[in-house]
Coordinates of C-alpha atoms (C1' of nucleotides) in Angstrom, one line a residue:
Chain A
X632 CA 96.8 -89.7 -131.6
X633 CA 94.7 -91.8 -129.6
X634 CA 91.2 -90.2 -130.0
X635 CA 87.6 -91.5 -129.9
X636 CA 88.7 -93.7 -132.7
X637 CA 92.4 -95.1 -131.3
X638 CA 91.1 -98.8 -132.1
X639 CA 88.6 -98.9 -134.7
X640 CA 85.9 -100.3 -133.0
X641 CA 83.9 -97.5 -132.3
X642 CA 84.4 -95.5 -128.9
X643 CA 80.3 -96.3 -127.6
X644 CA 81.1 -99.6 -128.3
X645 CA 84.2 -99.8 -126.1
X646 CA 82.4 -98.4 -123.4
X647 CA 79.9 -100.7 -123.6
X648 CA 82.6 -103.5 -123.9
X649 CA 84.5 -102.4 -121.1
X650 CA 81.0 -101.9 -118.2
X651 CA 79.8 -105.2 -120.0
X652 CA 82.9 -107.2 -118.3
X653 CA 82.9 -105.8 -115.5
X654 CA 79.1 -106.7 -115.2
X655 CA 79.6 -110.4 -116.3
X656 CA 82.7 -110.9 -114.3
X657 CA 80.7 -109.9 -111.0
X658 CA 82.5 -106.9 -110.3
X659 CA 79.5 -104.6 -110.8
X660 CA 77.2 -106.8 -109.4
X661 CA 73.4 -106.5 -109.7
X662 CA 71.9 -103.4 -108.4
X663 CA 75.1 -101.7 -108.2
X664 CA 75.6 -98.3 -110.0
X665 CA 77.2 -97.3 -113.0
X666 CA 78.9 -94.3 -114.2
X667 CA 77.0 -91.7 -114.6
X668 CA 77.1 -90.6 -118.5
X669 CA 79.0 -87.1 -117.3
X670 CA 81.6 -89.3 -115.4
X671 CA 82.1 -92.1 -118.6
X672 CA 82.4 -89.3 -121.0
X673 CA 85.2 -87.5 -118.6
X674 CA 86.6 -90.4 -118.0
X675 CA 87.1 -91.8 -121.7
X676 CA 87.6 -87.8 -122.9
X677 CA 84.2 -88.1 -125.1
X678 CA 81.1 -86.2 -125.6
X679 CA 78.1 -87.2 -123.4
X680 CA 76.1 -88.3 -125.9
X681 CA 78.7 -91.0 -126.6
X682 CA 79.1 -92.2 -123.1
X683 CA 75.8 -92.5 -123.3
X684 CA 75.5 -94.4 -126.3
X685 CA 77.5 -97.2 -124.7
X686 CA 75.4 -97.1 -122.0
X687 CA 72.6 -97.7 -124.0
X688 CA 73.8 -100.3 -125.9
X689 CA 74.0 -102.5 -122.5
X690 CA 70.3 -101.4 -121.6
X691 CA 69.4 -102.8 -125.0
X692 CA 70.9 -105.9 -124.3
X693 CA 69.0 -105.7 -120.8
X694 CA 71.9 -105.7 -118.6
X695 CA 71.6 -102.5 -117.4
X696 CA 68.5 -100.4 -116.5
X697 CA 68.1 -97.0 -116.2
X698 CA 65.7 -95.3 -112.6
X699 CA 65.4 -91.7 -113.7
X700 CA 66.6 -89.4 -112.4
X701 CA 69.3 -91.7 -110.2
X702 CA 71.3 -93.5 -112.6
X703 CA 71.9 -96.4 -114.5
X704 CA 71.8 -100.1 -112.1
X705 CA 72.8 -103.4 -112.9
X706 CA 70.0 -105.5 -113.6
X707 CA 68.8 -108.0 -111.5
X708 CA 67.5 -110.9 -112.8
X709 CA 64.6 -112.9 -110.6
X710 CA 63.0 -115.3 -112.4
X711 CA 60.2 -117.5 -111.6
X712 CA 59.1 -120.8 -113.3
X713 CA 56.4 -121.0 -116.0
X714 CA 55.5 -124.4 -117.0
X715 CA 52.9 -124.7 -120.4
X716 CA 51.9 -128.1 -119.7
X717 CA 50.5 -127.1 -116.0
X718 CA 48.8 -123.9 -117.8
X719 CA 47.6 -125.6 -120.7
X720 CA 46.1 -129.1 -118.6
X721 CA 42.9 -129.7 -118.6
X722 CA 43.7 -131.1 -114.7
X723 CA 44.8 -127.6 -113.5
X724 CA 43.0 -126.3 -110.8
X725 CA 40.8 -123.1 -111.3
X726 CA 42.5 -120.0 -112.8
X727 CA 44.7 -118.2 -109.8
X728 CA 45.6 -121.7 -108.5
X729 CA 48.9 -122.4 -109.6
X730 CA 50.2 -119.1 -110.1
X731 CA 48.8 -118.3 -106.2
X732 CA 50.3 -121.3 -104.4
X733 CA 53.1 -120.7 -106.2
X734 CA 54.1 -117.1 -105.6
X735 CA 52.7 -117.1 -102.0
X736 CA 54.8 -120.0 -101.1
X737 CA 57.4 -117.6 -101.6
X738 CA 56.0 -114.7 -99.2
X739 CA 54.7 -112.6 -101.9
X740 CA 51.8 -111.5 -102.5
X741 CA 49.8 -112.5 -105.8
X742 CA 46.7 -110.7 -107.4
X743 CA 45.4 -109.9 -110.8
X744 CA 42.9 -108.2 -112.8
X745 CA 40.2 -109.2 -115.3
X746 CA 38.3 -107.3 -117.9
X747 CA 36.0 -109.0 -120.5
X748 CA 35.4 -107.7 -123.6
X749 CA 33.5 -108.3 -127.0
X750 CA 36.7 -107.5 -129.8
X751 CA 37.3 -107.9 -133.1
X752 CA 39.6 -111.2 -133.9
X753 CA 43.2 -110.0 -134.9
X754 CA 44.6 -112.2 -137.5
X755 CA 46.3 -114.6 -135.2
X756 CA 43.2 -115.4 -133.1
X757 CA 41.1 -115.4 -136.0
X758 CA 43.0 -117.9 -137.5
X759 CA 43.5 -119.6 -134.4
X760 CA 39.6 -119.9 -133.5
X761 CA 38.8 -120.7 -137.0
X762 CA 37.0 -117.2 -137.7
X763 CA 36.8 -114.6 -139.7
X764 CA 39.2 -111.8 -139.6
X765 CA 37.4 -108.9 -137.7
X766 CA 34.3 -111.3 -135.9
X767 CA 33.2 -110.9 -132.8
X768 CA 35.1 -112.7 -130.2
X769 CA 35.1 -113.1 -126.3
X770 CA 38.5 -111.7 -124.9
X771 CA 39.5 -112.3 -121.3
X772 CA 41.7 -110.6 -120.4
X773 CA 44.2 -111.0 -117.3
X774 CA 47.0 -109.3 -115.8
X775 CA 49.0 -111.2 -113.0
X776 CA 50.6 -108.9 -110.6
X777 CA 53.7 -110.2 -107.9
X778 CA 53.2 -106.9 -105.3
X779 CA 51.6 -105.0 -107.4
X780 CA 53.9 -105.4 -110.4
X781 CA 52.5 -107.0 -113.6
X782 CA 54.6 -109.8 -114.5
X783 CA 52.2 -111.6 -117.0
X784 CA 49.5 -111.0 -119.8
X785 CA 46.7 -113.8 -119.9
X786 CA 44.1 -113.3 -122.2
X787 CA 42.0 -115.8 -123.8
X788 CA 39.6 -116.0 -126.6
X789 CA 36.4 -117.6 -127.3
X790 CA 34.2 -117.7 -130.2
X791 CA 31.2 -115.6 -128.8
X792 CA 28.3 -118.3 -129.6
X793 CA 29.2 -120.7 -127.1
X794 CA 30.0 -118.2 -124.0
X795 CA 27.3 -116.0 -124.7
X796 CA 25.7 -115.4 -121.9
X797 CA 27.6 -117.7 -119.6
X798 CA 30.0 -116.6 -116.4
X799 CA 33.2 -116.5 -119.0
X800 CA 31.9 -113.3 -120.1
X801 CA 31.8 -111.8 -116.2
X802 CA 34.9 -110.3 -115.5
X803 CA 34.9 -112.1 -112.2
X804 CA 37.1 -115.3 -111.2
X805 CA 35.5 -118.5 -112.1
X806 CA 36.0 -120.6 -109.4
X807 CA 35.6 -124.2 -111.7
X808 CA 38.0 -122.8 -114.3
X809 CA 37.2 -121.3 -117.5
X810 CA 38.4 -124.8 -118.9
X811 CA 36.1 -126.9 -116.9
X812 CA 33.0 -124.6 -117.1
X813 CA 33.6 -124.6 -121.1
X814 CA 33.8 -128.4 -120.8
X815 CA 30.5 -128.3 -119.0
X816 CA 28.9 -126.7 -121.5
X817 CA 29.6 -129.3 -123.9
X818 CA 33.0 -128.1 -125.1
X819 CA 35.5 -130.2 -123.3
X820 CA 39.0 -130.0 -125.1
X821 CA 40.9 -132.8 -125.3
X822 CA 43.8 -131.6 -127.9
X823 CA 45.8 -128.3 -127.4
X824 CA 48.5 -126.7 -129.4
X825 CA 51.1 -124.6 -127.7
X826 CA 52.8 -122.2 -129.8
X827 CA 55.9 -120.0 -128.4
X828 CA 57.3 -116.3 -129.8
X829 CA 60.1 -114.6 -129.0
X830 CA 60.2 -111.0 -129.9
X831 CA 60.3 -107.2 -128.9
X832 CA 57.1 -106.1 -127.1
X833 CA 54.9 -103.9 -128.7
X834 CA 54.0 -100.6 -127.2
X835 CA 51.0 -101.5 -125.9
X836 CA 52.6 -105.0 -124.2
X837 CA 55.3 -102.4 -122.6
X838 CA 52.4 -100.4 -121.0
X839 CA 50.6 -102.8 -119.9
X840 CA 53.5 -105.1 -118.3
X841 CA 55.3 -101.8 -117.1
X842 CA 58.9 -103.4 -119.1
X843 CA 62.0 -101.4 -119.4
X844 CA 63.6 -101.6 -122.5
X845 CA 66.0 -104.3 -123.5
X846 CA 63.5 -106.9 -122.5
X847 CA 61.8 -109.1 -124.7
X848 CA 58.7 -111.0 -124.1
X849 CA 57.6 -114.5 -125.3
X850 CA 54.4 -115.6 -126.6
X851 CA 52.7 -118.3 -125.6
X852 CA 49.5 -119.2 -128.0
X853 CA 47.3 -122.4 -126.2
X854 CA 44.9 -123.0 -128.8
X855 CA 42.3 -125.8 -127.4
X856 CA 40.3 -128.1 -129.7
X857 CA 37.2 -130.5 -128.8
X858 CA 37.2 -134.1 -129.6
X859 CA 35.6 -132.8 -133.3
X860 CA 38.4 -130.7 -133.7
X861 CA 36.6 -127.1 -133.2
X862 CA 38.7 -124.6 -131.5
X863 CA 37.5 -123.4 -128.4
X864 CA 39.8 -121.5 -126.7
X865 CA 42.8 -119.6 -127.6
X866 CA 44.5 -118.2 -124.6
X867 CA 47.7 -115.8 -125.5
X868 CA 50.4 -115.7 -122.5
X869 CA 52.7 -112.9 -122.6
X870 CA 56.0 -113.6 -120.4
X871 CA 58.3 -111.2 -119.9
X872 CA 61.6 -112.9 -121.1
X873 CA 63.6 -111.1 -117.3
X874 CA 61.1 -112.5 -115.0
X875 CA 60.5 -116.0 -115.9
X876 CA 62.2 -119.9 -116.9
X877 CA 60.0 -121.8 -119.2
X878 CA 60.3 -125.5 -117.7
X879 CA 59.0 -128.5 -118.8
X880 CA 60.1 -131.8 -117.2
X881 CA 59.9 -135.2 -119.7
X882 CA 60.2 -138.7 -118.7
X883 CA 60.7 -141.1 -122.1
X884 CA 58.5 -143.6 -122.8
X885 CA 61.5 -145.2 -124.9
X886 CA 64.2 -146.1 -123.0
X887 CA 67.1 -145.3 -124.8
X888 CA 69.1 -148.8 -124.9
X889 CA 68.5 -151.4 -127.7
Chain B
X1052 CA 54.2 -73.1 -132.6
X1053 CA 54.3 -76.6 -133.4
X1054 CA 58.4 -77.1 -133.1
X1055 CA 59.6 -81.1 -132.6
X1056 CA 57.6 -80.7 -129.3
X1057 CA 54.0 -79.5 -130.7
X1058 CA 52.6 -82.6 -128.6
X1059 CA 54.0 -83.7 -125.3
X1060 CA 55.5 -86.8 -127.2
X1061 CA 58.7 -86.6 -127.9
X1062 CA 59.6 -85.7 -132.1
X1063 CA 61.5 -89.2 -132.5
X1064 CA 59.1 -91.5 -131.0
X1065 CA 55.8 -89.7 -133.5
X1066 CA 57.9 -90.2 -136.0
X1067 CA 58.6 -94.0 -134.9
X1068 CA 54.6 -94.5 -134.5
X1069 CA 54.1 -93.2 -137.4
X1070 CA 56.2 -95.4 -139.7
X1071 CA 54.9 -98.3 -137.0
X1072 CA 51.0 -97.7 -137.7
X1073 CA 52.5 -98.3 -141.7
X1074 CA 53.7 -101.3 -141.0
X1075 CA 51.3 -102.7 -139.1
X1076 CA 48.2 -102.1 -141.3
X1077 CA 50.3 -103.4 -144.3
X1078 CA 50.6 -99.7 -145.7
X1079 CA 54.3 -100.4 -145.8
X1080 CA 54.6 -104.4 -146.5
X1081 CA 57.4 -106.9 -146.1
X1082 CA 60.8 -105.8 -147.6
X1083 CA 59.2 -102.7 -148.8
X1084 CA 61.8 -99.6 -147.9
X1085 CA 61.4 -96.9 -145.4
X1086 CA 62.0 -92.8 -145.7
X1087 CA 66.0 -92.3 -145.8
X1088 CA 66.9 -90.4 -142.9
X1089 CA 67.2 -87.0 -144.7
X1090 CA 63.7 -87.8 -146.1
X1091 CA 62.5 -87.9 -142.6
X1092 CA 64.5 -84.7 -141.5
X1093 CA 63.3 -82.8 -143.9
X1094 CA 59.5 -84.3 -143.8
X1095 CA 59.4 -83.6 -139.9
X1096 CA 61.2 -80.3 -139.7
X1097 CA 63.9 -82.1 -137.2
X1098 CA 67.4 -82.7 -137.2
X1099 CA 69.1 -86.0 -139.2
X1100 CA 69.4 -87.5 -136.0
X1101 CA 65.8 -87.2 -134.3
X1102 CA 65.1 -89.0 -137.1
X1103 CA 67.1 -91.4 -137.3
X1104 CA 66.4 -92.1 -133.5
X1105 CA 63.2 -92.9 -134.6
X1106 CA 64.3 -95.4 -137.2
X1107 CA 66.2 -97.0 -134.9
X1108 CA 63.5 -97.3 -132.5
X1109 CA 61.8 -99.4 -134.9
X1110 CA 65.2 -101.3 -135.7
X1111 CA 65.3 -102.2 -131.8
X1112 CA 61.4 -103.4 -131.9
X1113 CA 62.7 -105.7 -134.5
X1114 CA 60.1 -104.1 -137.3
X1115 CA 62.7 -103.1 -139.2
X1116 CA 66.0 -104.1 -140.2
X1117 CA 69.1 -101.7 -141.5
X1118 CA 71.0 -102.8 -145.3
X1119 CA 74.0 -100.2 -145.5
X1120 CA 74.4 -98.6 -147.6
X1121 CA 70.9 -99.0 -148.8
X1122 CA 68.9 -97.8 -146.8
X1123 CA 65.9 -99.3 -143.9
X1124 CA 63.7 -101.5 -145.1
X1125 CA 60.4 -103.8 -143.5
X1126 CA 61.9 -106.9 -141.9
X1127 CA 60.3 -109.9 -143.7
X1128 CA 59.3 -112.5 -141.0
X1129 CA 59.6 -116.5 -142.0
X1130 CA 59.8 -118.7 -139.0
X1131 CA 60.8 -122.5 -139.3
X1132 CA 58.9 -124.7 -136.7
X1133 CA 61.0 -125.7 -133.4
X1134 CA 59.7 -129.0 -131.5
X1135 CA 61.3 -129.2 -128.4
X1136 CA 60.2 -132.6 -128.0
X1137 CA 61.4 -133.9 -130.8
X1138 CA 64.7 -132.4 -130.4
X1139 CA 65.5 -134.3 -127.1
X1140 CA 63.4 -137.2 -127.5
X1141 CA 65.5 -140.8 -127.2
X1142 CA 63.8 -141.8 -130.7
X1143 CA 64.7 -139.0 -132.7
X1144 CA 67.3 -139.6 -135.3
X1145 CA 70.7 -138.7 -135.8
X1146 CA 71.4 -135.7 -135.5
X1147 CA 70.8 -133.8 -138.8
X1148 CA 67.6 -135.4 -139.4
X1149 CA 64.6 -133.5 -138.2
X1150 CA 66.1 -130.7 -139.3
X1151 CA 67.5 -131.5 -142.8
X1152 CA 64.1 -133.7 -143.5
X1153 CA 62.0 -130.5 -142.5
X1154 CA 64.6 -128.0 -144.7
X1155 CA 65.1 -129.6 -147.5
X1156 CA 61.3 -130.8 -147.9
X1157 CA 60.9 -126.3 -148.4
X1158 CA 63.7 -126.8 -151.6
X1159 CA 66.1 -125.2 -149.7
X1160 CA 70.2 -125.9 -148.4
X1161 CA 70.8 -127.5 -145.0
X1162 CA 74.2 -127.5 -143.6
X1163 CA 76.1 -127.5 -140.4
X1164 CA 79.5 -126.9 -138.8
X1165 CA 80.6 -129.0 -136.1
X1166 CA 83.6 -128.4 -133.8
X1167 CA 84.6 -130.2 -130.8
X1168 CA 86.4 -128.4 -128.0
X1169 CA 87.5 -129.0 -124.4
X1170 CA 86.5 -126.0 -122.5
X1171 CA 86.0 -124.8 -118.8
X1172 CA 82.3 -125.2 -117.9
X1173 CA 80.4 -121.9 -117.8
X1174 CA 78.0 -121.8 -114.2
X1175 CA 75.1 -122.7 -116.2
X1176 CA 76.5 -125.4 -117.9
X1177 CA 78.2 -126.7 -114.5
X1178 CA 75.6 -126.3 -112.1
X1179 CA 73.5 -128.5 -114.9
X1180 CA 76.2 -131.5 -115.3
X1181 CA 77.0 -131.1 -111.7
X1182 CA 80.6 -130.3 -111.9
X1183 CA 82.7 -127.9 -110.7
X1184 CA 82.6 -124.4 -112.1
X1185 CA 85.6 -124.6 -114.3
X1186 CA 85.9 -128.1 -114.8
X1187 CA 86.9 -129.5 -118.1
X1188 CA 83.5 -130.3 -120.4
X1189 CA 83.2 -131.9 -123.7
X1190 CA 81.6 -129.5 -125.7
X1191 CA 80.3 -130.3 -129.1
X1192 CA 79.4 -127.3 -130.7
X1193 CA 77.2 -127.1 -133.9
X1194 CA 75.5 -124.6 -136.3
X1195 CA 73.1 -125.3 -138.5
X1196 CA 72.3 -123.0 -141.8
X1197 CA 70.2 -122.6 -144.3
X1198 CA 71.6 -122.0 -147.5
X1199 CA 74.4 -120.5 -145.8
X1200 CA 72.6 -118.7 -143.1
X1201 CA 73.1 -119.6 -139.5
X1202 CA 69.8 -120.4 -138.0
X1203 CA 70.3 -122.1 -134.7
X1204 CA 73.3 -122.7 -132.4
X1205 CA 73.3 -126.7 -131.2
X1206 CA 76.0 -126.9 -128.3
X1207 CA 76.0 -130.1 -126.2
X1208 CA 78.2 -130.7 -123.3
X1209 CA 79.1 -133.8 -121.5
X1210 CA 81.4 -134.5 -118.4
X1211 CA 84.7 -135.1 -119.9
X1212 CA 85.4 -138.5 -118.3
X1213 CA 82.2 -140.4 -120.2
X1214 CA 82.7 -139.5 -123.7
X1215 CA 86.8 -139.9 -123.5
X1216 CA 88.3 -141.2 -126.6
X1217 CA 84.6 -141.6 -128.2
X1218 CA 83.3 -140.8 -131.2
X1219 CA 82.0 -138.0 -130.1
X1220 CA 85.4 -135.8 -129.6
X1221 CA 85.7 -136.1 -133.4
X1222 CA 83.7 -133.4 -135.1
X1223 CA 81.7 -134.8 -137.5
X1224 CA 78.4 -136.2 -137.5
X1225 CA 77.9 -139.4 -135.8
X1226 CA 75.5 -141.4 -137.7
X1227 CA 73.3 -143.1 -135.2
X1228 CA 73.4 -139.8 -133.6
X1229 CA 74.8 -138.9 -129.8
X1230 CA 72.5 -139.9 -127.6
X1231 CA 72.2 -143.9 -128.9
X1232 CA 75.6 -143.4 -128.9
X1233 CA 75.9 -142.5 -124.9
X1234 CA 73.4 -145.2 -124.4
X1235 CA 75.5 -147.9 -126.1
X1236 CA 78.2 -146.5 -123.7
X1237 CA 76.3 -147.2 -120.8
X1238 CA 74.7 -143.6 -120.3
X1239 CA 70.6 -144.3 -121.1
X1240 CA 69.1 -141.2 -121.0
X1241 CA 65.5 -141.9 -119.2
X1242 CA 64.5 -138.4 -118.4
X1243 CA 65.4 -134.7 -119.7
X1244 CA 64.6 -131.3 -118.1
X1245 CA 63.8 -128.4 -120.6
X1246 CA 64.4 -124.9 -119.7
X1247 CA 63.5 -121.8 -122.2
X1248 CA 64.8 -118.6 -121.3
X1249 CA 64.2 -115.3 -123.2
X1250 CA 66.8 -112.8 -123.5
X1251 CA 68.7 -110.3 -125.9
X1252 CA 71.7 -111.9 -127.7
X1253 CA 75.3 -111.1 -126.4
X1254 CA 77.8 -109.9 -128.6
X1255 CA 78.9 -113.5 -129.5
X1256 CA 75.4 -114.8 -130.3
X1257 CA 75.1 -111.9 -132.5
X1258 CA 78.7 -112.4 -134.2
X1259 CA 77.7 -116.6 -134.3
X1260 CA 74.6 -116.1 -135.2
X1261 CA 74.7 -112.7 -137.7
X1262 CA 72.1 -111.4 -136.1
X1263 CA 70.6 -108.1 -136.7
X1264 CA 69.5 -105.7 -134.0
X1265 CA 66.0 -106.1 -132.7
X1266 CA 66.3 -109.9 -132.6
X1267 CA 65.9 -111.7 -129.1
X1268 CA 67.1 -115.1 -128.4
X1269 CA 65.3 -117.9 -127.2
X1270 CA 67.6 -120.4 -125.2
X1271 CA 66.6 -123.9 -125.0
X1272 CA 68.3 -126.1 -122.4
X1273 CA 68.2 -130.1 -122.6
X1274 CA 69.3 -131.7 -119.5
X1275 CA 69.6 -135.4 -120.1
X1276 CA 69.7 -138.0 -117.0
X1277 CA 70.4 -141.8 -116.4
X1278 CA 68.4 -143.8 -114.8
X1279 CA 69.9 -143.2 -111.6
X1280 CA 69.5 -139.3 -111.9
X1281 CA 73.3 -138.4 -113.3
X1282 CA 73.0 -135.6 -115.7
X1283 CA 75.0 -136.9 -119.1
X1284 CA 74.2 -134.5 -121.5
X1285 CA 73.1 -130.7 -121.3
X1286 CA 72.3 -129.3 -124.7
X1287 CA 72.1 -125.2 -125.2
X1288 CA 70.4 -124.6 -128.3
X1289 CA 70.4 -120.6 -129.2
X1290 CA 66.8 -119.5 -131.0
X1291 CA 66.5 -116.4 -133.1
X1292 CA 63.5 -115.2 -132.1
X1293 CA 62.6 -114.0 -135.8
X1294 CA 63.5 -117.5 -137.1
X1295 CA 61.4 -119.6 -135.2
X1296 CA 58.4 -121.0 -133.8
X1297 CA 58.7 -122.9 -130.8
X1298 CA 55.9 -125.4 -130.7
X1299 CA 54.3 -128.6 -128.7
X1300 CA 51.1 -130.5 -129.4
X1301 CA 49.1 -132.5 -126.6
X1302 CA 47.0 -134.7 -126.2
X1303 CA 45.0 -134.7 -122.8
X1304 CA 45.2 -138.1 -120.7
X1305 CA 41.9 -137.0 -118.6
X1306 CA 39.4 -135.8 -120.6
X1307 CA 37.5 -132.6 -119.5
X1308 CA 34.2 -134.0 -118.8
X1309 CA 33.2 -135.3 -115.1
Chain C
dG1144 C1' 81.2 -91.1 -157.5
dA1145 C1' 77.0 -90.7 -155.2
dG1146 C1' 74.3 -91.6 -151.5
dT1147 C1' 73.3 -94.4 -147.7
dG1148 C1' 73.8 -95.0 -142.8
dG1149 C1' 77.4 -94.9 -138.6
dT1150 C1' 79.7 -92.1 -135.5
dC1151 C1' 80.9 -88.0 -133.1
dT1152 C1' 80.9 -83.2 -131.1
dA1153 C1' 79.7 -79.2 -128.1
dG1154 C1' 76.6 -77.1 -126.9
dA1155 C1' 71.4 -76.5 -125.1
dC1156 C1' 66.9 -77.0 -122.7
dC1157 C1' 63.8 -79.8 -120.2
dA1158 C1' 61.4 -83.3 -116.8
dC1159 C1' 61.7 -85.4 -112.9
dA1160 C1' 62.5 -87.8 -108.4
dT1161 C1' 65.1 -87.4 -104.5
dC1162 C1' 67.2 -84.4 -101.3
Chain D
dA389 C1' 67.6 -77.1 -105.3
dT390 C1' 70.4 -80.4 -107.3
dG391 C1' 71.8 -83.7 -110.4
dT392 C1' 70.3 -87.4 -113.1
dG393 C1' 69.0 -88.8 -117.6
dG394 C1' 66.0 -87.5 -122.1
dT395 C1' 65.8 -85.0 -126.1
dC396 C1' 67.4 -82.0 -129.6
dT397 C1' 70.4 -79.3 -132.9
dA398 C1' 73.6 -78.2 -136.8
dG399 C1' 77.1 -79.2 -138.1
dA400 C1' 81.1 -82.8 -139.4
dC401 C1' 83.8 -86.8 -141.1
dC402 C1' 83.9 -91.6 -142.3
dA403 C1' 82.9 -96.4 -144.4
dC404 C1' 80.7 -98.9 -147.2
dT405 C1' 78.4 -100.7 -151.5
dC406 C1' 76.0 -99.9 -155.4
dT407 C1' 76.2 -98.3 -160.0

DNA sequence: GAGTGGTCTAGACCACATC
DNA sequence: ATGTGGTCTAGACCACTCT
């Protein structure tokens, strides 16, 4: 007998063994179709819905994505660079700067969109900002599009007594930088702590960044303190783990040589 | 009627939202266990497996983690602190220390395997050393666990002709740790790239690792140079994303102020 | 042994973008 | 209109581990 069980690895699971060499090794290359799940269970004399288990098992790992009602496509994989320090730097130019020069050095076309809004501090901003669970906090909050696709989440927090009534809280860009208009106010940071996640996107993060499944997104908390050590800013980053390289470049002080 | 298609929603993914807004608000806490599939079935008016394709829609968010034959249960989240900086920085010490100092401070068992093996380098790992693809690496391949449990994968590579009959083809733990060890060979490290990417596990970092479904992978690259720029070292250490906490602290050189 | 999840089948109907 | 995947059902058998 050799049915769906011949080995006993479990038939989906071959399936997905099999299309997951063949994607590694090149020989599907990226964009190129797979199987359809009629063809896969024909061809391995299984029901659909097994065929199309192992297919799913390979979008889960985000190798493979599916474009209803065509098929399923190899992934391709573009990333671009992120680096924390240059978003986190008190030096960094005004808020599009970076992320413009960068993407339109490479012929594409960069925009995003801003909305402010007075919300309640989750738990990890409120103990972030050093607030009470549920307080009123300024969010602003950012969406960076690469031709019209979302490819980040930027959304910043601010205790609401010291951007009260101050250009933070118009959902316009600031052309000084959020960072050097708070310093003007008398909140210049000179500490920040940058925290990363790595996890499964929530619901509401797949809406909002458009991701197909299989791809995991990491979080990047900058929390910025003045010199007395208040919290001032805590700016959440959510990075799509397909479309970007977290960099950071580090020259020792110590040479290594005794 | 209101069959599993009353809303527009489809049966599996209420029943996911559902169970999600539980876990969320702490209705359902850590460890706490979910509905058996039958439950569910029977709760919803839907078949065993709409149900379970709910749970497992959950499993894949990484809310919730499977125990066969027991049952689904609330995944408990405790993430250990990851510094970067520290991990590839000339002054830290040899090589268990940071992380058995940091362990065994919380009361509980550090470990690690080491083994040493001459393999072909991978394109990521050549195009970092700057060898051919193919080309015969050193790599030095660690876990590390915590009272038995893998919690990071620690592989270094180096170009096979520097670390020749050293102490570093012998796996076990070189006491003044790898990189003094490189520099008393001649190889100073003065500079280090570090690259994070964010991605699902492959079947192998899932087998090394004993990861459960619904855990993305953080993968942090170390690229260590000479002085005159030759890449000696490139480190591959291999994050679960429900284990960690990857973070930096800064200082700023230029204050905010002007 | 009982009960859990893990896998599988052979059908079915539907939504949807491309043709 | 066609063909893709997306969802669903009502059964079935199996593997495992706890008791």
């Amino acid at each position: 007998m050799d049915g769906p069980r011949a080995s006993n690895t479990p038939a989906y699971l071959r399936i997905a063994a099999e299309l997951r060499a063949q994607i590694v090794s090149g020989d599907l290359p990226p964009d190129a179709q797979l199987p359809t799940e009629h063809e896969l269970a024909e061809r391995w004399g299984v029901a659909r819905q097994t065929a199309r288990n192992g297919l799913m098992e390979l979008v889960r790992e985000g190798l493979v994505v599916g474009r209803r009602p065509l098929g399923h496509f190899v992934r391709k994989r573009e990333q671009m660079d992120y680096r924390p320090q240059e978003e986190s730097r008190p030096a960094a130019r005004p808020e599009m700067d970076t992320f413009v020069n960068q993407v339109s050095a490479e012929g594409r076309e960069p925009s995003q969109t801003i909305d402010v809004a007075l919300v309640k501090a989750t738990p990890d901003i409120a103990s972030r900002l050093q607030v009470e669970e549920g307080a009123l906090v300024v969010a602003r909050r950012r969406v960076r599009l690469i031709n019209g696709q979302p490819v980040n989440i930027n959304d910043s927090h601010h205790p609401l007594d010291i951007v009260k009534d101050t250009p933070i809280m118009s959902p316009a860009d600031v052309p000084i930088g959020t960072n050097q208009l708070l310093a003007d106010l008398g909140y210049p940071q000179v500490r920040a702590v940058d925290e990363i996640f790595v996890r499964m996107p929530t619901p509401e993060q797949i809406h909002r960044l458009d991701l197909s499944r299989g791809t995991p997104v990491a979080l990047h908390y900058v929390t910025g303190y003045t010199a007395d050590d208040r919290p001032v800013r805590c700016t959440v980053n959510v990075l799509p783990g397909d479309l970007h390289r977290i960099v950071f470049d580090r020259t020792f002080e110590r040479k290594w040589t005794r």
